[in-house]
XYZ file of C-alpha atoms in Angstrom:
476
model
C 24.213 5.051 3.496
C 27.411 4.616 1.632
C 27.882 2.137 -1.181
C 31.551 3.029 -1.908
C 32.926 0.697 0.900
C 34.704 -2.550 0.049
C 32.334 -4.969 -1.601
C 33.375 -7.693 0.981
C 30.533 -6.454 2.952
C 28.150 -8.221 0.698
C 30.450 -11.407 0.960
C 29.814 -11.269 4.656
C 26.154 -10.983 4.340
C 25.962 -13.881 1.725
C 28.295 -16.135 3.997
C 25.804 -15.514 6.761
C 22.790 -16.191 4.732
C 23.953 -19.209 2.726
C 26.620 -21.024 4.624
C 25.539 -21.975 8.157
C 28.378 -24.608 8.070
C 31.830 -24.371 7.031
C 33.714 -26.882 4.760
C 34.882 -29.160 7.541
C 31.246 -29.426 9.027
C 29.343 -30.421 5.669
C 28.387 -33.648 7.112
C 26.549 -31.698 10.032
C 24.794 -29.524 7.876
C 22.011 -28.048 9.962
C 19.968 -24.769 10.458
C 20.919 -24.763 13.991
C 24.229 -22.909 13.299
C 22.306 -19.821 11.544
C 20.907 -18.062 14.777
C 24.508 -18.559 16.395
C 26.086 -16.672 13.490
C 23.559 -13.925 13.381
C 23.576 -13.473 17.055
C 27.063 -12.239 17.031
C 25.980 -8.668 15.892
C 25.666 -5.998 18.451
C 22.408 -4.096 19.112
C 18.845 -5.354 18.573
C 18.614 -8.255 16.344
C 15.804 -9.959 14.492
C 16.674 -13.287 15.759
C 15.929 -12.336 19.489
C 12.331 -11.879 18.838
C 11.965 -13.710 15.555
C 13.848 -16.948 14.724
C 14.154 -17.979 18.387
C 10.579 -17.774 18.911
C 9.683 -20.163 16.126
C 8.973 -23.886 16.858
C 11.918 -26.241 16.747
C 10.207 -28.147 13.906
C 10.044 -25.287 11.774
C 13.735 -23.969 11.746
C 15.671 -26.820 13.134
C 15.208 -29.444 10.374
C 18.391 -30.782 8.807
C 18.961 -31.034 5.173
C 17.730 -34.190 3.715
C 20.710 -36.626 3.465
C 21.627 -37.034 -0.112
C 22.239 -40.351 -1.780
C 25.179 -39.333 -3.590
C 28.407 -40.644 -2.676
C 31.212 -38.704 -0.864
C 33.318 -38.393 -3.789
C 30.367 -37.226 -5.823
C 29.369 -34.618 -3.242
C 32.837 -33.390 -3.047
C 33.132 -32.861 -6.618
C 30.191 -30.450 -6.890
C 30.188 -28.683 -3.437
C 31.386 -25.293 -2.724
C 33.904 -24.443 -0.094
C 31.024 -23.180 2.170
C 27.790 -24.826 1.320
C 26.623 -28.253 0.390
C 25.020 -27.228 -2.873
C 23.509 -30.642 -3.670
C 21.649 -31.122 -0.381
C 20.458 -27.351 -0.601
C 19.082 -27.662 -3.913
C 17.289 -30.883 -2.854
C 15.344 -28.945 -0.159
C 11.878 -28.951 -1.279
C 9.728 -28.825 2.080
C 6.811 -26.515 2.414
C 7.144 -23.333 4.319
C 10.871 -23.281 3.939
C 12.478 -20.247 2.306
C 15.463 -21.109 0.449
C 17.870 -18.052 0.251
C 18.513 -16.942 -3.477
C 20.319 -13.690 -4.782
C 17.055 -11.974 -5.105
C 16.018 -13.033 -1.666
C 19.419 -11.786 -0.299
C 18.443 -8.180 -1.792
C 14.991 -8.436 -0.179
C 16.919 -9.287 3.267
C 19.137 -6.170 2.700
C 15.954 -3.902 2.122
C 14.506 -5.286 5.369
C 17.576 -4.186 7.112
C 17.263 -0.777 5.682
C 13.702 -0.619 6.518
C 14.321 -1.657 10.033
C 16.910 1.251 10.421
C 14.658 3.655 8.504
C 17.338 4.560 6.096
C 16.716 7.222 3.505
C 16.572 4.517 0.759
C 13.502 3.480 -0.926
C 13.189 -0.177 -2.616
C 13.234 1.661 -6.077
C 16.562 3.361 -5.068
C 18.015 0.044 -4.101
C 17.116 -1.717 -7.328
C 18.364 1.031 -9.153
C 21.704 0.861 -7.270
C 21.798 -2.684 -8.508
C 21.280 -1.797 -12.000
C 23.748 0.928 -12.002
C 26.305 -1.569 -10.525
C 26.705 0.210 -7.361
C 25.627 -2.862 -5.383
C 26.945 -6.489 -6.600
C 23.925 -8.466 -7.978
C 24.846 -9.778 -11.328
C 27.857 -11.943 -11.065
C 28.059 -10.869 -7.227
C 30.136 -14.066 -6.617
C 33.138 -12.367 -8.354
C 33.380 -10.242 -5.111
C 33.340 -13.287 -2.699
C 36.718 -14.058 -0.882
C 39.175 -16.414 -2.690
C 38.576 -19.265 -0.173
C 34.844 -19.647 -1.113
C 34.991 -21.929 -4.170
C 31.844 -21.986 -5.878
C 31.023 -24.624 -8.622
C 28.779 -27.435 -9.316
C 25.030 -26.828 -7.744
C 26.186 -23.530 -6.700
C 25.702 -22.083 -10.276
C 22.039 -22.414 -9.870
C 22.052 -20.356 -6.700
C 24.417 -17.527 -7.784
C 24.053 -17.337 -11.414
C 21.596 -14.466 -12.047
C 20.418 -13.968 -15.515
C 18.032 -11.054 -15.039
C 17.640 -7.630 -13.354
C 15.701 -7.488 -10.032
C 12.117 -6.771 -10.388
C 10.219 -4.496 -8.025
C 7.104 -6.479 -7.574
C 9.233 -9.740 -7.429
C 11.516 -8.257 -4.446
C 8.617 -6.585 -2.634
C 6.804 -10.003 -2.314
C 10.102 -11.599 -1.232
C 10.610 -8.878 1.446
C 7.224 -10.199 2.829
C 8.044 -13.821 2.428
C 11.340 -13.547 4.232
C 10.000 -11.283 7.011
C 7.259 -13.760 7.648
C 9.439 -16.929 7.459
C 11.932 -15.288 9.969
C 8.735 -14.263 12.301
C 10.178 -10.901 12.684
C 8.572 -8.455 15.262
C 6.860 -5.088 14.275
C 9.298 -2.773 12.645
C 9.997 0.743 14.095
C 7.185 3.202 13.463
C 7.097 5.283 10.377
C 6.444 8.707 11.627
C 5.960 12.161 9.984
C 9.618 13.021 10.494
C 10.754 9.748 8.773
C 12.088 9.780 5.114
C 9.601 6.912 4.034
C 6.511 9.234 5.196
C 4.580 10.068 2.051
C 4.861 13.763 2.838
C 8.522 13.737 2.700
C 8.583 11.467 -0.226
C 6.169 13.500 -2.014
C 8.312 16.633 -1.733
C 11.424 14.499 -2.839
C 9.719 13.337 -6.104
C 7.995 16.798 -6.790
C 11.400 18.268 -6.710
C 12.810 15.383 -8.990
C 10.060 15.804 -11.618
C 10.415 19.553 -11.564
C 6.930 20.471 -10.335
C 5.996 23.559 -8.283
C 6.854 23.542 -4.465
C 3.281 24.721 -4.091
C 1.860 21.375 -4.910
C 3.132 19.940 -1.685
C 0.319 21.227 0.423
C -2.033 19.440 -1.972
C -0.310 16.183 -1.621
C -0.406 16.592 2.094
C -4.172 17.097 2.122
C -4.698 14.003 -0.137
C -2.456 11.953 2.287
C -4.602 13.001 5.178
C -7.938 12.450 3.800
C -6.992 9.075 2.446
C -5.539 8.053 5.939
C -2.414 6.773 4.355
C -0.135 8.818 6.442
C -0.904 7.185 9.823
C 1.730 5.439 11.730
C -0.180 2.003 12.011
C -0.895 2.088 8.228
C 2.690 2.756 7.159
C 4.552 0.600 9.561
C 5.560 -2.934 8.520
C 4.230 -5.813 10.891
C 5.268 -9.052 9.540
C 3.361 -11.111 12.516
C 0.114 -9.507 11.604
C -2.820 -11.597 10.440
C -2.158 -10.241 6.888
C 1.564 -9.287 6.544
C 1.897 -6.417 3.937
C 4.609 -3.694 3.750
C 3.659 -0.409 2.139
C 5.361 0.447 -1.299
C 6.340 3.730 0.009
C 7.890 5.245 -3.255
C 4.982 3.912 -5.320
C 2.367 5.436 -3.036
C 4.044 8.738 -2.849
C 4.006 8.797 -6.600
C 0.479 7.856 -6.856
C -0.475 10.597 -4.431
C 1.019 13.274 -6.793
C -0.624 11.725 -9.927
C -3.911 12.242 -7.991
C -2.986 15.729 -7.336
C -2.245 16.401 -10.843
C -5.666 15.180 -11.850
C -7.266 17.287 -9.152
C -5.503 20.246 -10.452
C -5.477 19.832 -14.227
C -8.031 16.890 -14.831
C -5.616 15.361 -17.397
C -8.137 14.793 -20.046
C -6.145 16.309 -23.107
C -8.273 19.456 -22.858
C -8.450 21.392 -19.608
C -4.660 21.157 -18.924
C -3.914 22.853 -22.431
C -6.778 25.638 -21.798
C -5.039 26.518 -18.205
C -1.512 26.485 -20.028
C -2.786 28.909 -22.763
C -3.922 31.235 -19.696
C -0.710 30.972 -17.788
C 1.374 31.563 -20.889
C -0.654 34.702 -21.646
C -0.201 35.873 -18.072
C 3.625 35.162 -17.930
C 4.121 37.190 -21.266
C 2.279 40.275 -19.794
C 3.767 39.872 -16.228
C 7.434 39.119 -16.847
C 8.442 40.947 -13.656
C 6.074 38.745 -11.268
C 6.320 35.296 -10.078
C 5.552 33.176 -13.099
C 2.514 30.930 -13.208
C 2.986 27.160 -13.726
C 2.658 26.318 -17.404
C 1.618 22.601 -17.761
C 2.335 22.667 -21.561
C 5.962 24.162 -21.214
C 6.470 21.728 -18.316
C 5.483 18.849 -20.492
C 7.788 19.953 -23.431
C 10.815 20.243 -20.937
C 10.255 17.080 -19.087
C 9.565 15.283 -22.340
C 12.868 16.017 -23.614
C 14.730 15.220 -20.403
C 12.638 11.935 -20.002
C 13.586 10.838 -23.583
C 17.232 11.563 -23.420
C 17.611 9.626 -19.897
C 15.470 6.863 -21.023
C 17.591 6.425 -24.215
C 20.751 6.456 -22.202
C 19.498 4.036 -19.936
C 18.432 1.771 -22.909
C 21.773 1.924 -24.447
C 23.539 1.145 -21.038
C 21.479 -1.884 -20.664
C 22.056 -3.016 -24.351
C 25.912 -2.722 -23.701
C 26.035 -4.439 -20.395
C 28.432 -7.390 -20.084
C 26.614 -10.201 -18.546
C 29.554 -12.596 -18.620
C 31.743 -12.600 -15.446
C 35.508 -12.005 -15.141
C 35.513 -14.954 -12.732
C 33.006 -17.530 -14.298
C 31.333 -20.373 -12.506
C 31.997 -24.072 -13.588
C 30.352 -27.282 -12.973
C 33.143 -29.029 -11.412
C 36.919 -28.648 -10.889
C 37.700 -30.634 -13.971
C 35.821 -28.083 -16.125
C 37.855 -25.148 -14.571
C 40.585 -24.882 -17.171
C 38.347 -25.047 -19.982
C 35.970 -22.427 -18.681
C 38.756 -20.102 -17.773
C 40.352 -20.451 -21.382
C 37.033 -19.828 -22.963
C 36.530 -16.679 -20.944
C 40.207 -15.434 -21.782
C 39.405 -15.897 -25.463
C 36.090 -13.940 -25.187
C 37.678 -11.020 -23.345
C 40.527 -10.664 -25.915
C 37.870 -10.751 -28.573
C 35.816 -8.121 -27.075
C 38.901 -5.849 -26.497
C 39.565 -5.932 -30.218
C 36.268 -5.254 -31.439
C 35.880 -2.504 -28.918
C 38.858 -0.701 -30.335
C 37.371 -1.089 -33.731
C 33.769 -0.003 -33.027
C 34.271 2.631 -30.397
C 37.499 4.475 -29.685
C 35.921 6.770 -27.468
C 37.175 6.594 -23.783
C 34.866 4.873 -21.128
C 32.837 7.157 -19.019
C 33.681 7.133 -15.352
C 31.029 5.658 -13.115
C 29.006 8.292 -11.159
C 28.616 7.841 -7.504
C 25.146 6.728 -6.343
C 22.313 9.289 -5.843
C 18.618 9.349 -4.916
C 17.956 11.734 -7.696
C 17.984 11.008 -11.409
C 16.953 14.475 -12.581
C 18.384 17.762 -11.105
C 16.892 21.121 -11.546
C 18.270 24.388 -10.408
C 17.499 28.060 -11.197
C 21.068 28.806 -12.439
C 20.477 26.230 -15.314
C 19.728 28.532 -18.279
C 19.334 25.576 -20.786
C 16.291 24.206 -18.860
C 13.477 25.893 -17.122
C 13.165 25.072 -13.354
C 9.387 25.089 -12.268
C 10.074 24.698 -8.425
C 9.275 28.275 -7.706
C 6.214 28.889 -10.173
C 2.894 29.774 -8.850
C -0.462 27.808 -8.948
C -2.433 30.991 -9.047
C -3.583 30.453 -12.488
C -5.412 27.201 -11.654
C -6.682 28.488 -8.179
C -9.761 30.705 -7.382
C -10.961 32.259 -4.316
C -13.838 30.815 -2.295
C -14.660 32.866 0.637
C -11.420 33.045 2.757
C -9.670 30.068 1.092
C -8.458 29.081 -2.253
C -9.988 26.141 -4.306
C -9.081 24.774 -7.829
C -10.761 25.985 -10.928
C -11.363 22.431 -11.980
C -14.305 20.933 -10.154
C -14.292 17.620 -12.120
C -12.517 14.450 -11.549
C -12.540 10.980 -13.391
C -11.648 7.659 -11.559
C -8.738 5.608 -12.911
C -10.830 2.413 -12.165
C -14.456 2.228 -12.382
C -14.765 -1.293 -11.312
C -12.001 -3.369 -9.321
C -11.114 -7.051 -10.240
C -12.628 -9.728 -8.210
C -10.722 -11.058 -5.195
C -9.484 -14.247 -7.096
C -7.816 -12.227 -9.577
C -3.724 -11.710 -9.205
C -4.359 -8.056 -10.131
C -6.486 -5.197 -8.756
C -7.160 -3.494 -11.864
C -6.245 -3.716 -15.634
C -4.371 -0.776 -17.464
C -4.954 -0.348 -21.143
C -3.060 2.656 -22.420
C -5.754 3.309 -25.227
C -8.722 3.850 -22.560
C -6.805 6.896 -21.169
C -5.822 10.493 -22.148
C -2.279 11.133 -23.509
C -1.444 13.313 -20.797
C -2.266 10.523 -18.175
C -0.383 8.058 -20.113
C 2.783 10.431 -20.262
C 2.629 11.161 -16.578
C 2.344 7.287 -15.668
C 5.326 6.639 -17.967
C 7.601 9.246 -16.689
C 6.942 8.106 -12.908
C 7.197 4.485 -13.857
C 10.535 4.973 -15.536
C 11.633 6.948 -12.259
C 10.997 3.910 -10.152
C 11.569 1.238 -12.871
C 8.294 -0.185 -12.416
C 5.376 -1.092 -14.915
C 2.852 1.480 -15.564
C 0.255 -0.959 -14.656
C 1.684 -1.145 -11.220
C 1.605 2.563 -10.641
C -1.918 2.736 -12.144
C -3.205 0.076 -9.707
C -1.724 2.032 -6.799
C -3.424 5.304 -7.938
C -6.672 3.573 -8.284
C -6.459 1.999 -4.682
C -5.794 5.590 -3.143
C -8.776 6.776 -5.154
C -10.718 4.042 -3.572
C -9.920 5.355 -0.117
C -10.748 8.921 -1.322
C -13.705 8.499 -3.096
C -15.771 5.956 -1.033
C -19.217 7.240 -1.608
C -18.721 7.167 -5.496
C -17.552 3.471 -5.452
C -20.518 2.579 -3.074
C -23.045 4.119 -5.519
C -21.545 2.074 -8.283
C -21.796 -1.102 -6.269
C -25.538 -0.479 -5.345
C -26.149 0.341 -9.106
C -24.613 -2.976 -10.275
C -26.640 -4.864 -7.436
C -29.810 -3.249 -8.703
C -29.204 -3.960 -12.312
C -28.486 -7.736 -11.197
C -31.955 -7.847 -9.274
C -33.832 -6.540 -12.364
C -32.169 -9.287 -14.531
C -33.437 -11.939 -12.347
């Protein structure tokens, strides 16, 4: 998908979502016009099977009539939306479109089309300013005059959060009563087998690990079409976190191969290092220690640049929002003064030229064999951590520790609790690396790892449940 097109495309989306009525029809503000606007698109639409099937009392409720006088309303309304009446709409079950909800709506469109973009990619493109989000109203057409209550709708003061947008995706899809989405099959980019290969390449891990990730996906049953396909009209509507799930599978495979207990991985690294020194002509064995050193340096550099970019980000827009037409001249004059001061200080503090913005990419780390400065581990062998068992190969490591011994109760807002001090340094590094890659919390990834382990090791969890129930009986 190309993000270099004119940003007026976003304006069109927002017009469709936020402004079911035009300025001359403000007195007839109603939801009835929304399906008509959306139905103009060609091809399969969500509206045909979704919004039209909802009962009239669910989607055809007019905005509550404001007690404000016509002059007061005119002073705070935008040219395309009655901001006062929209902000007063507080009925249960009604999803009010916001900028984050618009982003969730865009992801739904990408998911319906099965595009090669994950939710974390979409949020990162927003962060890198490839997609208008912070101060998105700057890109609206001139005829869309925003002020008054619109400031509360379009003024975004924080970056989009993965968990928040993911929840809004389900919320918007459920509200629109969308049908089951197109199947996520094995040849689809969002299938865990394909995403695992993508992330293995990005974090510079051996290609041979892909066969192990495929086995874990199969054993856990998370590669099935019914499990992966989003169905908003199901009893419990839930959409798979495709990118987080794929990363969690890779973390489990690393635990299966290296245990990640701050001991075995370093012992295996010593064996691989010795073999590579004695057999320089052969295919090198994967050295976990060397990989850690290379990735740690790249990760630290990338994270530092990211933190610097965030610190330097200019939150104030070139086209500021104002409360009313009376304040317009004052707001613009203040903004002009701020811009002039910023220019003067920037010439004094930093005389280096600004770096040209790079085009969006699904990869943040790139590794090639030709790069002499950094080792590429894609072609390295896993022979050093495998052993023959009959006619097949198995891992030398026969141990495994569960990321979560006991899950939280159903009434908790979280599945499990992640405390860094309770885990090995290797496991912490792996989670921090992948969490940064997806721009999510480490606890969020740890939770996904625990949920897949629960599917893999059902017998272990059932034993712990029996033990706990027995102990309760003894206490009684």
